Coordinates of C-alpha atoms in Angstrom, one line a residue:
Chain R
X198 CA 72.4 114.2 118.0
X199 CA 70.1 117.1 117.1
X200 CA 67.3 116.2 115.2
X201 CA 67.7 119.0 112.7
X202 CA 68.1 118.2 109.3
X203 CA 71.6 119.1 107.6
X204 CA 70.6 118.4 104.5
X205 CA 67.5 119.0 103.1
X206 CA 66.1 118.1 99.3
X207 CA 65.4 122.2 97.4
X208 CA 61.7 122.8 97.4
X209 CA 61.6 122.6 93.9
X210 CA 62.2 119.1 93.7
X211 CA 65.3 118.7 91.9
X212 CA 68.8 118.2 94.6
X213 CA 71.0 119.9 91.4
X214 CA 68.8 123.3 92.0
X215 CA 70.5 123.9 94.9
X216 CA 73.7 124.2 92.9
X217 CA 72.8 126.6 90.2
X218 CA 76.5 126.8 88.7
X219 CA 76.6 123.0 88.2
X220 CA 74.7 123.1 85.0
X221 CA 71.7 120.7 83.8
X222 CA 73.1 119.9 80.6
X223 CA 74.9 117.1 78.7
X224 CA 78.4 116.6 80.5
X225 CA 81.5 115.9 78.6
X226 CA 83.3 112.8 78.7
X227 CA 86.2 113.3 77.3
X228 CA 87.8 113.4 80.7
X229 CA 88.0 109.5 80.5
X230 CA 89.6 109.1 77.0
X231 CA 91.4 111.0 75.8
X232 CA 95.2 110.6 76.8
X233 CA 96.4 114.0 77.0
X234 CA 93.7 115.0 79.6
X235 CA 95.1 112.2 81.6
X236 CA 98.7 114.0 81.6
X237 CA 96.8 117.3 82.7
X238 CA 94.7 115.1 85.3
X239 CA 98.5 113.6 86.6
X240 CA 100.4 117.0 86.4
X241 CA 98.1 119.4 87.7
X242 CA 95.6 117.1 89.8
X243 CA 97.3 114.0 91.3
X244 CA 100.8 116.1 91.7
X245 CA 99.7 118.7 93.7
X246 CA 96.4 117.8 96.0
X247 CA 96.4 115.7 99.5
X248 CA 96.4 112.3 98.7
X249 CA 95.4 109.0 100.8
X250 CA 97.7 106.8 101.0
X251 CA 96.9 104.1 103.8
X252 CA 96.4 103.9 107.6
X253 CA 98.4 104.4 110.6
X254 CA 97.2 101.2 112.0
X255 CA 99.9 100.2 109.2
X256 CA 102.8 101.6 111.2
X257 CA 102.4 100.6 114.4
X258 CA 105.8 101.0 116.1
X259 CA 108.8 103.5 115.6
X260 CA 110.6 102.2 112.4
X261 CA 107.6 100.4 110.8
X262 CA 107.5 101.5 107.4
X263 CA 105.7 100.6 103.7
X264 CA 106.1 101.5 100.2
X265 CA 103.5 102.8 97.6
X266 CA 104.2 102.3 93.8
X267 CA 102.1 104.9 92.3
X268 CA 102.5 104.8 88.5
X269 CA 99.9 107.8 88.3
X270 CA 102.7 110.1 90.8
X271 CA 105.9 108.6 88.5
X272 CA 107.1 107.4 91.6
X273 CA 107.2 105.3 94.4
X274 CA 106.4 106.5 98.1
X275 CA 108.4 105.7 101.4
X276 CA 106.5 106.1 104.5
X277 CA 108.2 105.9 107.6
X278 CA 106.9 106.1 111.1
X279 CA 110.2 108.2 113.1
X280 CA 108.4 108.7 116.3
X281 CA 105.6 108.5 118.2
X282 CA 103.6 110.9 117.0
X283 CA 106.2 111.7 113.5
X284 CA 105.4 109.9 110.3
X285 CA 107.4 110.8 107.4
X286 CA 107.2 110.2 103.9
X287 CA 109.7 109.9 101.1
X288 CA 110.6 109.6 97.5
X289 CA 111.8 105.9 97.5
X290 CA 115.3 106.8 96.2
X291 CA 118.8 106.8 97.5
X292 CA 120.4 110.3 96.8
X293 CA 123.8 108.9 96.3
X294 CA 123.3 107.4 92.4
X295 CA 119.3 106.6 92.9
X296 CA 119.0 103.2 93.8
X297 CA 115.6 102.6 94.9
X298 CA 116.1 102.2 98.4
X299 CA 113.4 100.2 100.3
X300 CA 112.0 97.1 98.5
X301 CA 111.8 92.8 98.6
X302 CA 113.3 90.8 95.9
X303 CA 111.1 92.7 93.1
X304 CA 111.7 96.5 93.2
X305 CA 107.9 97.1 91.1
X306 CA 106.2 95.6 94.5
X307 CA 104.9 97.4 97.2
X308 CA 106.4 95.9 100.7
X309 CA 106.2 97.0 104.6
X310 CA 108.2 96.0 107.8
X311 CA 110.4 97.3 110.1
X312 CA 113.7 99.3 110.5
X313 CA 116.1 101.4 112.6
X314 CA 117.4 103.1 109.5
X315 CA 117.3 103.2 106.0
X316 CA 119.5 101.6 104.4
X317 CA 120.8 101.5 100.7
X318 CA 121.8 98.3 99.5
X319 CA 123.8 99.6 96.4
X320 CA 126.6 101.2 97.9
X321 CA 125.8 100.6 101.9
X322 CA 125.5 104.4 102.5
X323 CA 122.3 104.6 105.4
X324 CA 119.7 107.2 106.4
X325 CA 118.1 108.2 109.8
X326 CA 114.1 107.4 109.8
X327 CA 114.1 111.5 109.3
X328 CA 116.0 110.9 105.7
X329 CA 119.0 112.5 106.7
X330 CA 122.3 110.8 105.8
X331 CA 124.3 109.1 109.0
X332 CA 127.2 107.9 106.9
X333 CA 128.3 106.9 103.7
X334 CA 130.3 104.1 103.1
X335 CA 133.9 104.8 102.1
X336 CA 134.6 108.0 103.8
X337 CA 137.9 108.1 102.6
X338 CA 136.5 108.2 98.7
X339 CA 134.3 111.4 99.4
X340 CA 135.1 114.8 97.4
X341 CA 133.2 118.0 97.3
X342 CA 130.6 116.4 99.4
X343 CA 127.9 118.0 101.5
X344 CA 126.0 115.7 103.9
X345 CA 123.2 117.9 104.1
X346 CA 122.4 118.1 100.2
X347 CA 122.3 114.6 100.3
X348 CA 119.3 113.5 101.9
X349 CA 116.1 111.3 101.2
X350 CA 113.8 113.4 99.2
X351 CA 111.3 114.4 101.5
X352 CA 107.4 115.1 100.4
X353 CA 104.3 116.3 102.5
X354 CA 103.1 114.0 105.0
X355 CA 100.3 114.6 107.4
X356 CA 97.8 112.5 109.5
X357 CA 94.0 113.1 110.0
X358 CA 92.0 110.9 112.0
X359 CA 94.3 107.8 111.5
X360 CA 95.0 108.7 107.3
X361 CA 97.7 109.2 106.0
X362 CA 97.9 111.9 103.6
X363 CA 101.1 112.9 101.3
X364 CA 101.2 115.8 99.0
X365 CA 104.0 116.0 96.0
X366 CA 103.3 119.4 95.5
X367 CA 106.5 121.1 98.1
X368 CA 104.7 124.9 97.7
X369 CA 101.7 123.4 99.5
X370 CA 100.5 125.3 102.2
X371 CA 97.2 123.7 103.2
X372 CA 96.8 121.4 105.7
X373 CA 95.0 118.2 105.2
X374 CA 91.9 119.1 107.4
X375 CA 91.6 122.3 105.8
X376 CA 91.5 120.3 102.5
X377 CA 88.8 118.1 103.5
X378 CA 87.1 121.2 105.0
X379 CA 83.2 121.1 106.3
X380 CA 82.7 117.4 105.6
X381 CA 86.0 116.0 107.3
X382 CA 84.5 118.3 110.5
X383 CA 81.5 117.0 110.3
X384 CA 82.7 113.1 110.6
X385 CA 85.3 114.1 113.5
X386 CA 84.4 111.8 116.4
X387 CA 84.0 108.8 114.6
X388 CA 86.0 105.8 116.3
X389 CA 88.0 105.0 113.6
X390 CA 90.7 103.2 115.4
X391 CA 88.0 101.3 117.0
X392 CA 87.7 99.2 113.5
X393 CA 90.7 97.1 113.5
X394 CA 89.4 94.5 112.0
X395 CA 90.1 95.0 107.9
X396 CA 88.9 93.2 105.2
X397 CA 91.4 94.3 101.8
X398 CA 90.7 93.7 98.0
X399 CA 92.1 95.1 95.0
X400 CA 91.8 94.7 91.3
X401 CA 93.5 96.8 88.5
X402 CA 90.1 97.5 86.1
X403 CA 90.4 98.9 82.6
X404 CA 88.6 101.7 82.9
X405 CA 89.2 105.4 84.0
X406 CA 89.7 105.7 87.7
X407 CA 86.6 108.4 87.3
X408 CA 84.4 105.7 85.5
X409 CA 84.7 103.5 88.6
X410 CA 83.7 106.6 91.1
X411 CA 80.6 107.0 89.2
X412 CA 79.6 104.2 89.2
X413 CA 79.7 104.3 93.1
X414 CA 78.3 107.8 93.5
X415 CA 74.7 106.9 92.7
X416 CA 72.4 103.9 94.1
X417 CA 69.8 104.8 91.0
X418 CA 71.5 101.9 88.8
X419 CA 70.8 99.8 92.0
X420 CA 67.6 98.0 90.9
X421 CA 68.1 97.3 87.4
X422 CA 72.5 96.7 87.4
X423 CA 72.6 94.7 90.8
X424 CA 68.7 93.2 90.5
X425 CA 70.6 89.7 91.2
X426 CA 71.9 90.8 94.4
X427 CA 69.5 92.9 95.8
X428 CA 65.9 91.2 94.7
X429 CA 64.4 93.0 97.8
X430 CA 65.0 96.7 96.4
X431 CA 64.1 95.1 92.7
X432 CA 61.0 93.6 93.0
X433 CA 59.7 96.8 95.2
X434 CA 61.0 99.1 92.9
X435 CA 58.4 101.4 91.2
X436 CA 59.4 102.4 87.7
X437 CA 59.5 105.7 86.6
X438 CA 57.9 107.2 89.5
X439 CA 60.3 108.7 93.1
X440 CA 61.7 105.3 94.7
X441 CA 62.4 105.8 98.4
X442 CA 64.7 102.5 98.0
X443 CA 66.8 103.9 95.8
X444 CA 66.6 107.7 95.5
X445 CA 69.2 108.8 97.6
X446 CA 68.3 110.3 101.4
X447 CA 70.6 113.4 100.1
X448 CA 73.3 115.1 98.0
X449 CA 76.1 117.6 99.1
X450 CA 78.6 118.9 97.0
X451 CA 81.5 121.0 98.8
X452 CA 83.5 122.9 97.0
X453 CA 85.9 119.9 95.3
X454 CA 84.3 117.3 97.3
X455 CA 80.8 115.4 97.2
X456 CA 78.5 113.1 99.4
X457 CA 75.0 111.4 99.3
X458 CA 73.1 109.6 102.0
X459 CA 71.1 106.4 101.5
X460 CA 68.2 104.3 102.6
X461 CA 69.0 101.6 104.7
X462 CA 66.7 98.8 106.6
X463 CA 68.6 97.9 109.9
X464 CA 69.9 94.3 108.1
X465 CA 67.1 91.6 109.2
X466 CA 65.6 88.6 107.5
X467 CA 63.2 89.3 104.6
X468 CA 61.4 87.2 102.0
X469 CA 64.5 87.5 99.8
X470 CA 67.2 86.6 102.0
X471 CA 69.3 83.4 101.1
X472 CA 70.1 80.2 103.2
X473 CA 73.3 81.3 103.9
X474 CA 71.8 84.6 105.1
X475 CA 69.6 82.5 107.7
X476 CA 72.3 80.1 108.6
X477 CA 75.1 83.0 109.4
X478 CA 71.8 85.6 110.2
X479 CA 73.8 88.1 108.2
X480 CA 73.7 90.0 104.4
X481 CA 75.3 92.1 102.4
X482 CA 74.7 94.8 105.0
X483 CA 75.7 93.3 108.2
X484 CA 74.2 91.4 111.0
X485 CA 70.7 90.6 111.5
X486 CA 69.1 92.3 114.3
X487 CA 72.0 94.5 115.6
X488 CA 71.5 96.0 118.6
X489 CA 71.6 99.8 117.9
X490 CA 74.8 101.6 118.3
X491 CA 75.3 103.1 121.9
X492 CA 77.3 106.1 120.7
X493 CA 75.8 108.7 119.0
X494 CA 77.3 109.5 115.1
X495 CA 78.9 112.5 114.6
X496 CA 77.1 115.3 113.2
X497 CA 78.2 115.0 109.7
X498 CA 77.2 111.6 109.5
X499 CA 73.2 110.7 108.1
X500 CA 73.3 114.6 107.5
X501 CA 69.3 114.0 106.6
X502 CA 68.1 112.8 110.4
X503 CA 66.3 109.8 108.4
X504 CA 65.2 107.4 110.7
X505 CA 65.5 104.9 107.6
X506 CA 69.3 105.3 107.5
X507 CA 71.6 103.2 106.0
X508 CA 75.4 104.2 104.8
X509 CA 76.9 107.9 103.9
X510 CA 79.7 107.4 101.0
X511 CA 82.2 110.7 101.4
X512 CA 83.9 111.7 97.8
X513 CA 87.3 113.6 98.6
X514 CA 88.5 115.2 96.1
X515 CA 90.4 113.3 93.7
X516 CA 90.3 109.6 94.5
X517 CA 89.2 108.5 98.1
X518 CA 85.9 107.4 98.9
X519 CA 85.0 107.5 102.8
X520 CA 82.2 105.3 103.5
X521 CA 80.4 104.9 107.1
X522 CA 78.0 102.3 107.5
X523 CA 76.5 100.0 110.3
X524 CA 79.3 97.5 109.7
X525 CA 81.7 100.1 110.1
X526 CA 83.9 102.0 107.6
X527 CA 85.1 101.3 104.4
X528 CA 87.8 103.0 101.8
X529 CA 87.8 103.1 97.9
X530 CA 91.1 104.4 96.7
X531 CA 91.6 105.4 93.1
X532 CA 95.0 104.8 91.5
X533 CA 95.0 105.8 87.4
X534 CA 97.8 103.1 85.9
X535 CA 96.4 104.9 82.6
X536 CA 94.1 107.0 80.7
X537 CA 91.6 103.6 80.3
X538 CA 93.0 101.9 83.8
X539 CA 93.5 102.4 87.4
X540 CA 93.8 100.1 90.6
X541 CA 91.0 100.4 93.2
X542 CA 91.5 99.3 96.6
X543 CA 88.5 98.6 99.0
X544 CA 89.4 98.4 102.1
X545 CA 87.0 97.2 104.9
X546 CA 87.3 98.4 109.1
X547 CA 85.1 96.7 111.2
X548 CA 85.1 96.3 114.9
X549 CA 86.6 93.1 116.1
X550 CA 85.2 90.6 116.4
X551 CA 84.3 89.2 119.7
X552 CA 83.1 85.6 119.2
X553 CA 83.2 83.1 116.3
X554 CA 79.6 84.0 115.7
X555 CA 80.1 87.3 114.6
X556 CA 83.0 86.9 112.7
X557 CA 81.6 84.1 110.5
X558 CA 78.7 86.9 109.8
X559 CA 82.0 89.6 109.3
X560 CA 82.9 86.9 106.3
X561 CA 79.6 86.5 104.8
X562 CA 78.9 90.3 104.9
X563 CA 82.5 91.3 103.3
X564 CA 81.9 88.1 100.6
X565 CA 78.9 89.4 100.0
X566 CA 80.3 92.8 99.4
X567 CA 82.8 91.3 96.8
X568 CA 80.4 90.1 94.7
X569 CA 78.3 93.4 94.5
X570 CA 81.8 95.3 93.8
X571 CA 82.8 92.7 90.6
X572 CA 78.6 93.2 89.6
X573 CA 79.6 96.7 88.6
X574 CA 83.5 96.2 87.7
X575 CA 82.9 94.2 84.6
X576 CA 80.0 96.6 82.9
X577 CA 82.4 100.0 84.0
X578 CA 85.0 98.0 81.8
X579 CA 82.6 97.5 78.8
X580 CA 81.7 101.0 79.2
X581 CA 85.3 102.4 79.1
X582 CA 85.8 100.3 75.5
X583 CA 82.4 101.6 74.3
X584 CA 83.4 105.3 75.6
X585 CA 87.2 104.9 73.9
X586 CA 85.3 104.1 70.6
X587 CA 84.5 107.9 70.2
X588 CA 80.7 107.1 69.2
X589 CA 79.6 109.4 71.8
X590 CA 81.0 112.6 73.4
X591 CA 78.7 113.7 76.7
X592 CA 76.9 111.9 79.5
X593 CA 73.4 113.2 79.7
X594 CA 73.1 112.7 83.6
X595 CA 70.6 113.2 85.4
X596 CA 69.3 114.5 89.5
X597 CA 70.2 111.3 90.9
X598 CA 73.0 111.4 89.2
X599 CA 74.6 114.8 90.5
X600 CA 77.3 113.5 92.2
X601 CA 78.7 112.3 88.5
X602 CA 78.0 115.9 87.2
X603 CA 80.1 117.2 90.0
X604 CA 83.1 115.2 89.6
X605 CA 83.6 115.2 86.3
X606 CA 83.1 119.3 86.5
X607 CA 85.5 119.3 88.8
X608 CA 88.0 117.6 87.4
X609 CA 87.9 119.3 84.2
X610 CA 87.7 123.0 85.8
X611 CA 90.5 122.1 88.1
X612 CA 92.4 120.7 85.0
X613 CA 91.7 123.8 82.6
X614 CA 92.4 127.0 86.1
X615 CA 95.4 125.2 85.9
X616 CA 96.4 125.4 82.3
X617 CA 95.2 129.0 82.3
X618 CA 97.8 130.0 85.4
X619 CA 100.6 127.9 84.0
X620 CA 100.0 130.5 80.8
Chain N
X15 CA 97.6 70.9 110.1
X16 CA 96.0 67.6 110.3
X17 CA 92.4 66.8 108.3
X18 CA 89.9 65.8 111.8
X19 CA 87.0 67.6 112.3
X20 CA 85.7 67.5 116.0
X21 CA 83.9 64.4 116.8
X22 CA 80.4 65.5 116.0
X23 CA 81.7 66.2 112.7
X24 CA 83.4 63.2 112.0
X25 CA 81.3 62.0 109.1
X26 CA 82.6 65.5 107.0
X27 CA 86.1 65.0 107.3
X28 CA 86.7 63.8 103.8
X29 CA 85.7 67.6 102.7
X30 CA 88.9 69.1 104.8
X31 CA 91.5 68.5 102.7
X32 CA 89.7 70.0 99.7
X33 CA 87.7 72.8 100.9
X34 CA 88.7 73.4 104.7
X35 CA 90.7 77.0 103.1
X36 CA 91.5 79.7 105.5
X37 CA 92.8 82.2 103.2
X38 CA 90.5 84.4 102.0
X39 CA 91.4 84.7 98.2
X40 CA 92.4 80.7 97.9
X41 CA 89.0 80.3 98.9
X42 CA 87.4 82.4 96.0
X43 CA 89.8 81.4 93.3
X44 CA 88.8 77.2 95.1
X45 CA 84.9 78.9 94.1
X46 CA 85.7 80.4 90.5
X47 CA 88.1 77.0 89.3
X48 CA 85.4 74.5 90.5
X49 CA 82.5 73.8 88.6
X50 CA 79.0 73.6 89.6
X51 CA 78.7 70.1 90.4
X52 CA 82.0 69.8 92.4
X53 CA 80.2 72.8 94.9
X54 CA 77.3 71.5 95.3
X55 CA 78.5 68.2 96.3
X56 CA 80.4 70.2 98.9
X57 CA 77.9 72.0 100.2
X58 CA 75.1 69.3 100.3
X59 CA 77.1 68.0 102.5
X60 CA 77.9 71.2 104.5
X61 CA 75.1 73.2 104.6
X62 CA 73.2 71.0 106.4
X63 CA 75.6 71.1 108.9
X64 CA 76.0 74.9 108.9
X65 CA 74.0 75.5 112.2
X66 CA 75.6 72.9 114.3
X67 CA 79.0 74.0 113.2
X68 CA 78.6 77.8 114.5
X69 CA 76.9 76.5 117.3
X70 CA 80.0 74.3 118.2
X71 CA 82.6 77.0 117.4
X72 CA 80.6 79.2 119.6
X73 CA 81.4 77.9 122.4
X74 CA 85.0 78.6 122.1
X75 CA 86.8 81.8 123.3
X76 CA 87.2 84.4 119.9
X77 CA 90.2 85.3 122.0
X78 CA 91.9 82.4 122.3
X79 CA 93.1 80.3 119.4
X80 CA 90.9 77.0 118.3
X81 CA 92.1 73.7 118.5
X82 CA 93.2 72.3 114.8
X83 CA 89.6 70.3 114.5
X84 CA 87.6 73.5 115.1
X85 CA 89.5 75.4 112.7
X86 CA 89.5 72.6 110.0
X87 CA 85.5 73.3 111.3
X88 CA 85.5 77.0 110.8
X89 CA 87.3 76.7 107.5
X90 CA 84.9 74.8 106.1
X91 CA 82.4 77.3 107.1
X92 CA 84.2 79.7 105.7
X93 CA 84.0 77.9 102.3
X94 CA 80.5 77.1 102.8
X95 CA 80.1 81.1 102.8
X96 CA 82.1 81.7 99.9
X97 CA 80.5 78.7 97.6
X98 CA 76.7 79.6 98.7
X99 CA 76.8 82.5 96.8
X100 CA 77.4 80.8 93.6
X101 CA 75.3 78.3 94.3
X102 CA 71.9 80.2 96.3
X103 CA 72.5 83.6 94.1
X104 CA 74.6 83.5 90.7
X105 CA 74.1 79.8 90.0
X106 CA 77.2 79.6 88.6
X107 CA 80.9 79.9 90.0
X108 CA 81.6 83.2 88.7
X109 CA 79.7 86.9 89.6
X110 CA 77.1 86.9 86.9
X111 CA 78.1 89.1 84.2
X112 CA 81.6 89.5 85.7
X113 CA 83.8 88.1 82.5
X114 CA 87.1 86.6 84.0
X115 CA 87.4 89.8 86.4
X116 CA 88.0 89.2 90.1
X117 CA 89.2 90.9 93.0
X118 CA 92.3 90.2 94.7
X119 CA 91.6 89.6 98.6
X120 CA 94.8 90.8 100.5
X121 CA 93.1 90.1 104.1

């Protein structure tokens, strides 16, 4: 890996100089109340971008499918894998009268398995894995009928690097690497199907799917929100002057999407860690005393060269967080079930395991990691209530805080382009 | 699955049928429905333990799966992991300042 810093802090101090049309400014937050941005957010954001919707690992042979109920889409999503290298997606829907097709004794829950075909269980008609119709049942009842206009509903499906992508909007024309652009180049490489060991959690929070990004797009709340968990970075902490614990390493912002580097001590014992720490010889980070890793990162990845590395968190544009650290990788997916709600899943890729030892120290790390996750839930949930009450109207964010700056910008330029084209 | 614990462990088997909980999210809501007392009963008794127990499942294959005992064993380790943070960092069952959220662990 070259030594060259990719990413380097402006001379002037301050990471938001480096984006001059970012603004310095109050933000506004009405972007996470008010209900009728939410519809904009759903019809001209969510509708029409790349969205990530799971792993491959998930469909591991031909016919292996699983559903996604996406309240924020209006819909639920069929993925299918049809071939080796072919995996479709789908409106979950039977074109015959609309039954939903593919679900388990409740049709509101997700579910996954295997098939040879779809089948509807309404009226018996069935589908090849491709969505096109092999027969309906009752031949002999048809009229005008035209097998090819009755087919699945297809939608956008693509793969990169093991994710699986779907995109509502049919005119799209962009791939999904294109989409992700310099900082989905810059993490090519990574072994992702290396980390097959997954940890999952979910939790539907009331607050605003954006609330909940924020809150993980800056480590400057570190020492004073999370001073229980992390004592070490608390007690060393040096008010009000630059904090080398907690500033981040570095900020990017590209184009819709956003990253920031941060400090990291390779996980080891320290005058703070707990019994259990000892015992296991294992923290929130990972395991103690890890030998380092054999293969270099990929470029993109501690895009600062900072020998005190310790994660990168990835913001795509809207809602998936791509996280790399020494444990491995980890996901955040953002799913608005309203304007003051959404469901995040966090979903953990480690490697395997390979003895008992160090998957004892998998389970403390990823318990660990629970608790600092429901550390900030609760508080983001306070918040949204505070911010529904209308008694303030702007953030006032500040350097550290860019990321926040950016994503709500985003949002709310992508949101209002639209309005103006649909004029 | 039966309640022994491998011979070494003998003296802990009355824990297994309580807190011997493979799943990962039985285990958390077994942390957040217990109160502080029942936990640390539980691991006074474990903890001590801890470092003889990994030791002992060490020596098994990862690959292979572990005799009933050792997993009864491992489970209890696993509990051990999920109870000693409420009872080394929060001090009480729940994430402090975490209301009645939790997360649900699907794996």
């Amino acid at each position: 890996m070259s030594q060259e810093p990719l990413l380097k802090k402006p001379e002037s101090g301050k990471w938001t100089d480096a984006y001059p049309q970012l603004g310095r400014g109050p933000i506004s937050l009405d972007d996470c109340v008010s209900a009728e941005f939410y519809e904009k957010e759903r019809e001209h954001i969510f509708k029409k971008n790349w969205l990530y919707i799971g792993r491959v690992e998930r469909l591991p042979k031909v016919g292996s499918y699983f559903t996604r109920e996406l309240q924020v889409l209006n819909t639920s999503i069929l993925v299918v894998r049809d071939g080796e290298d072919s995996i479709r997606a789908f409106h979950n829907i039977c074109p015959h009268r609309g039954n939903k097709l593919v679900w388990k004794d409740d049709p509101f829950v997700e579910t996954e398995g295997t098939t040879s075909r779809l089948y509807c269980r309404f009226h018996g008609w069935r589908y090849g894995l491709d969505g096109h119709l092999i027969k309906p049942s009752r031949q002999d009842l048809l009229l005008d009928f035209e097998p090819g206009k009755c087919q699945v509903p297809a939608i956008q499906c693509e793969v990169w690097n093991g994710f699986v992508f779907i995109n509502l909007n049919s005119d799209n024309k962009q791939t999904v690497s294109d989409f992700l652009g310099d900082f989905a180049q810059g993490i090519e490489g990574f072994p992702f199907d290396r980390h097959r060991q997954t940890y999952k959690f979910k939790a539907e929070l009331q607050c605003n799917w954006k609330i909940f990004m924020d809150g993980f797009a800056e480590s400057y709340h570190g020492p004073y929100l999370h001073a229980g968990t992390f004592g070490a970075l608390t007690a060393l902490a040096k008010l009000d002057a630059p904090n080398q614990y907690t500033d981040a390493l570095g900020y990017e912002l590209k184009g819709l999407h956003r990253m920031f580097s941060f400090y990291g001590e390779p996980s080891k014992e320290t005058p703070y860690s707990l019994p259990i720490e000892k015992l296991v010889q294992a923290g929130a980070a990972g395991p103690w005393n890890k030998r380092p890793q054999k293969d270099p990162l990929p470029k993109g990845l501690n895009p600062t060269r900072s020998e005190k590395y310790g994660f990168d968190s990835f913001q795509f544009f809207p809602n998936f967080v791509l996280i790399f650290s020494s444990s491995g990788f980890t996901t955040h997916a953002h799913w608005p079930t309203g304007p003051h709600s959404h469901i995040v899943e966090v979903d953990m890729y480690y490697l395997p395991p390979t003895t008992h030892k160090e998957r004892i120290a998998q389970e403390l790390t990823v318990s660990f990691l629970n608790d600092v996750i429901l550390e900030d839930a609760s508080p983001l949930e306070g918040m949204q209530a505070m911010l529904n009450s209308g008694a303030i109207k702007e953030f006032h964010v500040n350097d550290e805080e860019i990321l926040i700056r950016h994503l709500h910008k985003t949002v709310q330029d992508y949101v209002a382009n639209a309005e103006k084209e649909k004029k | 699955m039966n309640a022994k614990l491998p011979d070494a462990f003998k003296d802990l088997e009355y824990l297994v049928g309580e807190w011997a909980i493979e799943d990962g999210h039985e285990r958390y809501l077994k942390r957040v429905n217990s109160t502080m007392d029942e936990m640390k009963v539980f691991y006074n008794a474990m903890a001590p333990r801890g470092k003889d127990a990994i030791d002992y499942l060490d020596q098994y294959d990862y690959q292979q799966a572990l005799p009933d005992d050792a997993e009864n064993l491992r489970n209890l380790l696993f509990t051990l992991i999920t109870v000693s943070l409420a009872v080394e960092l929060w001090r009480q069952p729940r994430v402090k300042n975490s209301a009645k959220t939790i997360l649900t662990r699907l794996c």
